[in-house]
Coordinates of C-alpha atoms in Angstrom, one line a residue:
X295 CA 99.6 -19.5 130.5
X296 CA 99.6 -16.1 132.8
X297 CA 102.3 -15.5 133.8
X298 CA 103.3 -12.2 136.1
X299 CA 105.8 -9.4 134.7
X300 CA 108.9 -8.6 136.1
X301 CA 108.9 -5.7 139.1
X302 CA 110.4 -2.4 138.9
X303 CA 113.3 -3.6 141.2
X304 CA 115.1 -0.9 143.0
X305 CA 118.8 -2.1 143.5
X306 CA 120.8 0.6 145.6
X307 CA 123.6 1.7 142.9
X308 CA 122.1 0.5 139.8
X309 CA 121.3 3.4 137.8
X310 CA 122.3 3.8 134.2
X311 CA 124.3 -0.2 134.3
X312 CA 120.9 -2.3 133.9
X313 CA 121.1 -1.1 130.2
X314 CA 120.8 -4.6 128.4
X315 CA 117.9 -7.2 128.4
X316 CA 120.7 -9.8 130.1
X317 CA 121.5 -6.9 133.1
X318 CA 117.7 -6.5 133.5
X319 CA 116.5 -9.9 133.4
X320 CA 119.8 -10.7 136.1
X321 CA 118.2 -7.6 138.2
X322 CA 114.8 -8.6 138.2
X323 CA 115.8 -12.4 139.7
X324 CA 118.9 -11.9 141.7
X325 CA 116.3 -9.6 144.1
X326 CA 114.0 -12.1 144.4
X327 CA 114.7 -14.8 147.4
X328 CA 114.1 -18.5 145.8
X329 CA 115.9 -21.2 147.9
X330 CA 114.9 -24.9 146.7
X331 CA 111.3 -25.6 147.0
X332 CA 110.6 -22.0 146.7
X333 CA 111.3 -21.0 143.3
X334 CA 107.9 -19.9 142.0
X335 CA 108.1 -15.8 141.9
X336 CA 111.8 -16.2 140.4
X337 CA 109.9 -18.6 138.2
X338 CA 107.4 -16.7 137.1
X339 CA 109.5 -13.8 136.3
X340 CA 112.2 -15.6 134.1
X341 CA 108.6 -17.1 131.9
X342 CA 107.9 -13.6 131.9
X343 CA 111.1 -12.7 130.0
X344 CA 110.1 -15.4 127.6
X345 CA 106.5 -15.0 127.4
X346 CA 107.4 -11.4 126.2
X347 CA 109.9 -12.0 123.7
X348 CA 107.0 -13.7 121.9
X349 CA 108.1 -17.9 122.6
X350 CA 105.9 -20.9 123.7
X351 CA 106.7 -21.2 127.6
X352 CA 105.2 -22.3 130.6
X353 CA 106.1 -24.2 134.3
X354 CA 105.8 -28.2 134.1
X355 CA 104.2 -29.6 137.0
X356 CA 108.0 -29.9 138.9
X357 CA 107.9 -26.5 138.5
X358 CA 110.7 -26.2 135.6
X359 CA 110.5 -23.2 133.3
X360 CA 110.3 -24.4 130.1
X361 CA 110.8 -22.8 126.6
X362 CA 111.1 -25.4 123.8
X363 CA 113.3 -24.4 120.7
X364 CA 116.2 -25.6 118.1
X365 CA 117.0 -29.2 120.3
X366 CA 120.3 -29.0 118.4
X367 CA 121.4 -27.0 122.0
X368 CA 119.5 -27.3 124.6
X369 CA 120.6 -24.2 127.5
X370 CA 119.5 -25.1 131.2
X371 CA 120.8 -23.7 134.4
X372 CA 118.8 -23.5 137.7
X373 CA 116.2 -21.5 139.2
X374 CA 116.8 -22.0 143.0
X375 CA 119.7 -21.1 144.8
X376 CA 121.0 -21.7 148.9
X377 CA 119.4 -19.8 151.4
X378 CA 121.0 -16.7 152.7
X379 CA 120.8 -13.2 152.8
X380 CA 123.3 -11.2 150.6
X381 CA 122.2 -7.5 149.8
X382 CA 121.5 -6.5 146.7
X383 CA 123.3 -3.9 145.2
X384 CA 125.6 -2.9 142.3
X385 CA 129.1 -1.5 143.6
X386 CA 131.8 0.1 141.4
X387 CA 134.6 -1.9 141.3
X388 CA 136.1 -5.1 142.9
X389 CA 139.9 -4.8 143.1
X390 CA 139.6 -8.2 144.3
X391 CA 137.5 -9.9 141.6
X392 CA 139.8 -7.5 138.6
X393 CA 136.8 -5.5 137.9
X394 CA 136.6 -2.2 137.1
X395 CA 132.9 -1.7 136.0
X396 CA 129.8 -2.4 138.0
X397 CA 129.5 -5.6 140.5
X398 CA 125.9 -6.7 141.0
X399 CA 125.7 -8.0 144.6
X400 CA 123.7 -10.3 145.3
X401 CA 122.4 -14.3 146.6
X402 CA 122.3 -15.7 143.3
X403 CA 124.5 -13.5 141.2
X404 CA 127.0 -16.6 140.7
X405 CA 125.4 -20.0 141.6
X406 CA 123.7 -19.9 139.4
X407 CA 121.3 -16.6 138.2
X408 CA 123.8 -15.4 136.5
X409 CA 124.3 -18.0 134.5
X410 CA 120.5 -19.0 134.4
X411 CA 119.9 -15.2 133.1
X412 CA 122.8 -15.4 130.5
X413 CA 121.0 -18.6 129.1
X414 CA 117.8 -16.8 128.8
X415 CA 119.1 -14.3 126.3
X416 CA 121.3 -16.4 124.2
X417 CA 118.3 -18.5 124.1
X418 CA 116.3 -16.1 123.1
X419 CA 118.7 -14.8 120.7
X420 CA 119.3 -17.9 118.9
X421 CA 116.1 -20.1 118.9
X422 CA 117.7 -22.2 121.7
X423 CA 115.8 -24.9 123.9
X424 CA 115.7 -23.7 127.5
X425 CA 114.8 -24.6 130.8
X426 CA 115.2 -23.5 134.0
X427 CA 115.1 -26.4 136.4
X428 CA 114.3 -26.4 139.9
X429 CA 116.0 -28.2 143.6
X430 CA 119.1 -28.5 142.0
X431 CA 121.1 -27.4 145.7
X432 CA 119.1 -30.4 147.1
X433 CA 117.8 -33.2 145.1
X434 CA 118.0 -32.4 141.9
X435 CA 114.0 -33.3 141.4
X436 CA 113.9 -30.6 138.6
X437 CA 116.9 -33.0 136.5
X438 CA 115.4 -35.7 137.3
X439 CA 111.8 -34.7 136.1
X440 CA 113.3 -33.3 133.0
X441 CA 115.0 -36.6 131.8
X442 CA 112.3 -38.4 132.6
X443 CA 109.5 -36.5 130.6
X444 CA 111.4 -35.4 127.6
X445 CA 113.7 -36.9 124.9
X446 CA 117.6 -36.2 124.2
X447 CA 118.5 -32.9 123.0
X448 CA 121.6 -32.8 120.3
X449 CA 123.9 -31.5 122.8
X450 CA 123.1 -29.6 126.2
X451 CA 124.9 -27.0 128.2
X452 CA 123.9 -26.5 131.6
X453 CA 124.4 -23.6 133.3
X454 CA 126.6 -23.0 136.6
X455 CA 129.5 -20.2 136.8
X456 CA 133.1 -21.4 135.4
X457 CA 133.6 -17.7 134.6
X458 CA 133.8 -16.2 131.0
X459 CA 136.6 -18.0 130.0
X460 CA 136.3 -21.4 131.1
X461 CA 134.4 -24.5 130.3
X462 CA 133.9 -27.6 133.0
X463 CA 133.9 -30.6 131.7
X464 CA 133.6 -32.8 134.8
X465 CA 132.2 -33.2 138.3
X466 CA 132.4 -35.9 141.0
X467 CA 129.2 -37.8 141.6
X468 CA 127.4 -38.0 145.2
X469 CA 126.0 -40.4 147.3
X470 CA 123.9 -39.9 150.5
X471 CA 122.9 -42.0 153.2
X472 CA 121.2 -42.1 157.0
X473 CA 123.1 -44.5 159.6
X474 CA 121.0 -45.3 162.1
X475 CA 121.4 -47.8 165.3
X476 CA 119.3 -49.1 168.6
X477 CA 120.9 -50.5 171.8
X478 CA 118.7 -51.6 174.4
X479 CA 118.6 -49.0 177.3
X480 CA 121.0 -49.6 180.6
X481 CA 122.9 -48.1 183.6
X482 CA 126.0 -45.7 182.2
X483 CA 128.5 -47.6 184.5
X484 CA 128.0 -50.4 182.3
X485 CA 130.7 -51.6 180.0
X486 CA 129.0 -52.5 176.6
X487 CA 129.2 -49.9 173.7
X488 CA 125.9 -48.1 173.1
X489 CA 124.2 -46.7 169.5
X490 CA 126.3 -44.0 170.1
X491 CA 129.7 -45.7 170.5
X492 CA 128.8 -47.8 167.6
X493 CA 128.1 -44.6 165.5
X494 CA 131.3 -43.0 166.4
X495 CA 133.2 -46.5 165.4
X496 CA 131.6 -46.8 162.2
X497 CA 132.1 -43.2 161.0
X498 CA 136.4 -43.5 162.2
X499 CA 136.0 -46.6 160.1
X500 CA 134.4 -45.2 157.0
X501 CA 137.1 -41.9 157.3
X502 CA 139.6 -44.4 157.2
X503 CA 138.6 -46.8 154.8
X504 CA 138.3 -43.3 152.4
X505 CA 141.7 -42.5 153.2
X506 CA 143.1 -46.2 152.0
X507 CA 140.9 -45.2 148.7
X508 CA 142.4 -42.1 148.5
X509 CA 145.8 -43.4 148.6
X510 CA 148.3 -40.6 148.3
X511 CA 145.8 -37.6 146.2
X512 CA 145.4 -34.7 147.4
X513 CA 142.1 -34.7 150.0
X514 CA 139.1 -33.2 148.5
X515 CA 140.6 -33.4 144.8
X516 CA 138.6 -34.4 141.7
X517 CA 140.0 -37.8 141.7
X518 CA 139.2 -38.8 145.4
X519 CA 136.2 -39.8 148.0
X520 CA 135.4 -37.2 150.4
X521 CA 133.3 -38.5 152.9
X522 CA 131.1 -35.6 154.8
X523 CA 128.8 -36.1 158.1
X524 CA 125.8 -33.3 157.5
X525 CA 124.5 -34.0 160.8
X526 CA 124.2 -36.3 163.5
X527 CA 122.1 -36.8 166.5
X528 CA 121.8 -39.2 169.1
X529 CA 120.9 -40.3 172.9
X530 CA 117.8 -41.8 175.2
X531 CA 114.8 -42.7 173.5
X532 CA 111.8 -40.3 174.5
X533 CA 110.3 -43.9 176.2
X534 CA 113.7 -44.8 178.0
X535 CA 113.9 -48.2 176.8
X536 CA 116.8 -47.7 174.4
X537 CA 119.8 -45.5 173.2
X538 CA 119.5 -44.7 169.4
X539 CA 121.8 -42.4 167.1
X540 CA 121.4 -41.2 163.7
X541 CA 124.1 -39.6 161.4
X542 CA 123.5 -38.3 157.3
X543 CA 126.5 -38.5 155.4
X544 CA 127.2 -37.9 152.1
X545 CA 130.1 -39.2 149.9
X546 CA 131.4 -37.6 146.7
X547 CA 132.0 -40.1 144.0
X548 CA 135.0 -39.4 141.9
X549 CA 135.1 -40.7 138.1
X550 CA 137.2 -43.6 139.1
X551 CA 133.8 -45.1 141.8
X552 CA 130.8 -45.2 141.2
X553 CA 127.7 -44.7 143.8
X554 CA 127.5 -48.4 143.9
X555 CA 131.3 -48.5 144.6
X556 CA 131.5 -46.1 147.4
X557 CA 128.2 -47.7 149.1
X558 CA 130.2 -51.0 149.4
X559 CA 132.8 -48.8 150.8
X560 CA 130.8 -47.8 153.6
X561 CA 128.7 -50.8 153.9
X562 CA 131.9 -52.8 154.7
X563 CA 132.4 -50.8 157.7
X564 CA 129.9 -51.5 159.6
X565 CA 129.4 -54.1 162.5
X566 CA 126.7 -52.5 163.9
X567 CA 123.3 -50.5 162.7
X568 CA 122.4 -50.3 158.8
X569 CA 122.9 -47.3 156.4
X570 CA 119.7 -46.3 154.4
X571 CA 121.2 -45.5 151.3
X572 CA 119.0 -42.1 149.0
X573 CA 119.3 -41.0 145.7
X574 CA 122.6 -40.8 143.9
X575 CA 124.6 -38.7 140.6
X576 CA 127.4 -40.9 138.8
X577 CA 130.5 -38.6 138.4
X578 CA 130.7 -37.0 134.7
X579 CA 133.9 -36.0 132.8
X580 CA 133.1 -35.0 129.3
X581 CA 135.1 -35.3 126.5
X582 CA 137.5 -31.7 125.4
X583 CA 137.0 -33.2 121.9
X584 CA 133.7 -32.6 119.6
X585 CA 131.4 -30.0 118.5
X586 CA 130.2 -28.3 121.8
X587 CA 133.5 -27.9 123.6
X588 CA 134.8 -26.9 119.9
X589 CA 132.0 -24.3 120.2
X590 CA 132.3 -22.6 123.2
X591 CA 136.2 -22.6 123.0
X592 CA 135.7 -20.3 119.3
X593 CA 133.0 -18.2 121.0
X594 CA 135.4 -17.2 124.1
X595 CA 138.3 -17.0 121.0
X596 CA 136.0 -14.5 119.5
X597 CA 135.3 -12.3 122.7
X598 CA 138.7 -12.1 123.5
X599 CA 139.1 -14.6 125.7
X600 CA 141.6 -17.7 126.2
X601 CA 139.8 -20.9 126.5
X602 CA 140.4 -23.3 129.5
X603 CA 139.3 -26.6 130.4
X604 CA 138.0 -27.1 134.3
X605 CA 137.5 -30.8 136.7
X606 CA 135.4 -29.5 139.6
X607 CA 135.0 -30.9 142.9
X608 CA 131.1 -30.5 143.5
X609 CA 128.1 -32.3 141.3
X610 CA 125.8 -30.8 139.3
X611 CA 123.2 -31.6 136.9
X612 CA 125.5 -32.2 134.2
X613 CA 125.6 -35.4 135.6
X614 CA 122.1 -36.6 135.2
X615 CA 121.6 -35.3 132.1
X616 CA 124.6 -36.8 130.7
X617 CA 123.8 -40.5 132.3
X618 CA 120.5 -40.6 131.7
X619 CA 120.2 -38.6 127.8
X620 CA 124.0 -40.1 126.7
X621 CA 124.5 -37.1 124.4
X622 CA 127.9 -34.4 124.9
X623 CA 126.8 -32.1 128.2
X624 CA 129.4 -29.4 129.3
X625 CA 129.0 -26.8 131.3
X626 CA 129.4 -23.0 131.3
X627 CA 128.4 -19.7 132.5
X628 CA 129.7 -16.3 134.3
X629 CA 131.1 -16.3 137.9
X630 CA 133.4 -17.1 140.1
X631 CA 132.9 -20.5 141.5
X632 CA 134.7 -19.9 145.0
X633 CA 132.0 -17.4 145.6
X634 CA 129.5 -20.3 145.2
X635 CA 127.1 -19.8 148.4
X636 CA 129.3 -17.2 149.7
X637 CA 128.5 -14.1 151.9
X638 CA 130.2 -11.7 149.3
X639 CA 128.7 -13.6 146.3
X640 CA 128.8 -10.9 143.5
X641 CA 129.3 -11.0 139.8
X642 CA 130.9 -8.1 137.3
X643 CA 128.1 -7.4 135.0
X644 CA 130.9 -6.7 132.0
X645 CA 132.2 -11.1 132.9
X646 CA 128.4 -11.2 132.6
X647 CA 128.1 -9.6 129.0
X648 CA 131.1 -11.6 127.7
X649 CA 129.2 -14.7 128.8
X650 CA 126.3 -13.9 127.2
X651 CA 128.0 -13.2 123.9
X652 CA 129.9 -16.5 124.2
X653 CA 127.2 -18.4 124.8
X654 CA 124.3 -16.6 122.1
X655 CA 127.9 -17.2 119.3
X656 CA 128.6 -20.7 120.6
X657 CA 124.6 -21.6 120.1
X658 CA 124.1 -19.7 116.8
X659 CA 127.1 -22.1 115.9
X660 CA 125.1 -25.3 117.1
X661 CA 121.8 -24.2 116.0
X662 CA 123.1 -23.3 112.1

């Protein structure tokens, strides 16, 4: 394959800190815009790391980057990351984050280049499968390729930022769906309820019906339903012969649901309209016990590091691979998760290092 070779990024404050092959590879991506859909240049450039460290690599036809190795680990984080605009730059310091070295500034830096780049050197290092998937902020289409065109690794860890010393071993599912409704068109001093009326009811309906779910947890916690409307629009047809609305929703599915679970949820609430339900991710809580938790808790032993166990809120890929491949998945990388899509997203390029040395120690355990 041809494959292009990384730029000679300039990155306002970077001299003399991009002095590894993790902090160069991390400069030469987080630079390089690639929201879903567009991840080819970022692409291109992380096979380009590969390609030149002499292993087998090329882009399958969802675009994944893929560098086939020991399948006793396979390492995969994601290519694309959220539109936005954060500029690059590396900034001594960050009172805030504890760090004293450089901070590499950044859309990308946390969720989830960083970890993505950390992957590709221990990878490297260790004879490691890799791949770097794609769409993973949207539909996951890179996963869902993956699993459906390759068999079961040993173990997998897949890469989003728990910082250095942490390991996540679960996240809540999701669910999306459209509502939609159609009343026939008529004077506004009439009494009956419109689509727009009936959206409104059903979605007061659904919010409450996820609170009597809920019970007494804490809203938005690992173990609940949160219920989200992403965007809703609605009023006269362009014809004037009816009032229509439209709302997308998306639940997150906690380990005790399932998709199927929460859509009988929603469905119950409705008296009006239908819900067209998309794809899903079944919640994933991995086991603390067994040889690739065991792994990564030594490796953050051995840098220095006290090991912790983390449920997050969100969904990642974790999920899919976990459902669909039924083999231990946890995830791990560098990064601090509340700077996740952030305007100040930023990552210390020493957390960086240490993740990179956990993660090449915990595969060179896996791959022995």
């Amino acid at each position: 394959m041809t494959v292009s070779a990384p730029l000679d990024t300039e990155i306002p404050g970077a001299d003399g800190v991009l002095d590894t092959p993790g902090r160069r590879l991390l400069a030469d991506l987080v630079p390089v815009p690639s929201p879903s859909g567009e991840e080819s240049a970022a692409g291109s450039r992380l096979a380009a790391f590969f390609e030149d460290r002499g292993r087998e690599v090329w882009v399958d036809d969802a675009g994944n980057v893929r560098a086939p190795g020991d399948d006793s680990v396979l390492l995969t984080s994601h290519v694309d990351t959220v539109p936005g605009d954060v500029p690059v730059r590396v900034e001594q310091g960050d009172e805030e984050l504890g760090a004293a070295g450089p901070v590499l500034w950044g859309r990308g830096s946390v969720d989830a280049t960083g970890p993505l780049a950390a992957m590709a050197v221990a990878a490297v290092e260790t004879g490691a499968s890799f791949v770097g998937v794609v769409g993973e902020e949207t539909d996951s289409r890179g996963a869902r390729y993956l699993i459906e065109d390759r068999e079961a690794p040993e173990t997998v860890i897949n890469g989003e930022p728990s910082g250095w010393e942490a390991i996540t071993l679960g996240y809540r599912g999701i669910v999306g769906g459209e509502y939609a409704a159609s009343t026939p068109a008529g004077h506004g001093a009439r009494p009956e309820a419109n689509a727009i009326d009936h959206a409104t009811a059903w979605w007061e309906r659904v919010r409450a019906a996820v609170d009597d779910a809920n019970g007494q947890a804490e809203p938005g916690g690992f173990d609940t339903i949160t219920a989200t409307a992403a965007s809703v629009d609605g009023g006269l047809a362009a014809d004037g012969s009816a009032v229509t609305a439209s709302m997308a929703t998306r639940f997150r599915v906690p380990a005790s649901e399932t998709p199927d679970s929460v859509r009988a949820l929603v469905d119950d609430c409705l008296d009006a309209g239908e819900v067209a339900w998309g794809q899903s991710i079944p919640p994933h809580v991995a086991s603390p016990r067994g040889v690739l938790p065991a792994a990564l808790r030594k490796a953050i032993r051995d840098a220095g590091g006290e090991p912790t166990h983390l449920h997050k809120t969100g969904t990642a890929d974790a999920n899919l691979y976990a459902d669909a491949w039924d083999v231990p998945v946890v995830t791990y990388g560098p990064g601090d998760a509340e700077l996740d899509h952030a305007p100040d997203e930023r990552l210390p390029l020493a957390e960086f290092d240490r993740a990179v040395t956990v993660l090449t120690t915990a595969c060179a355990q896996l791959t022995d």
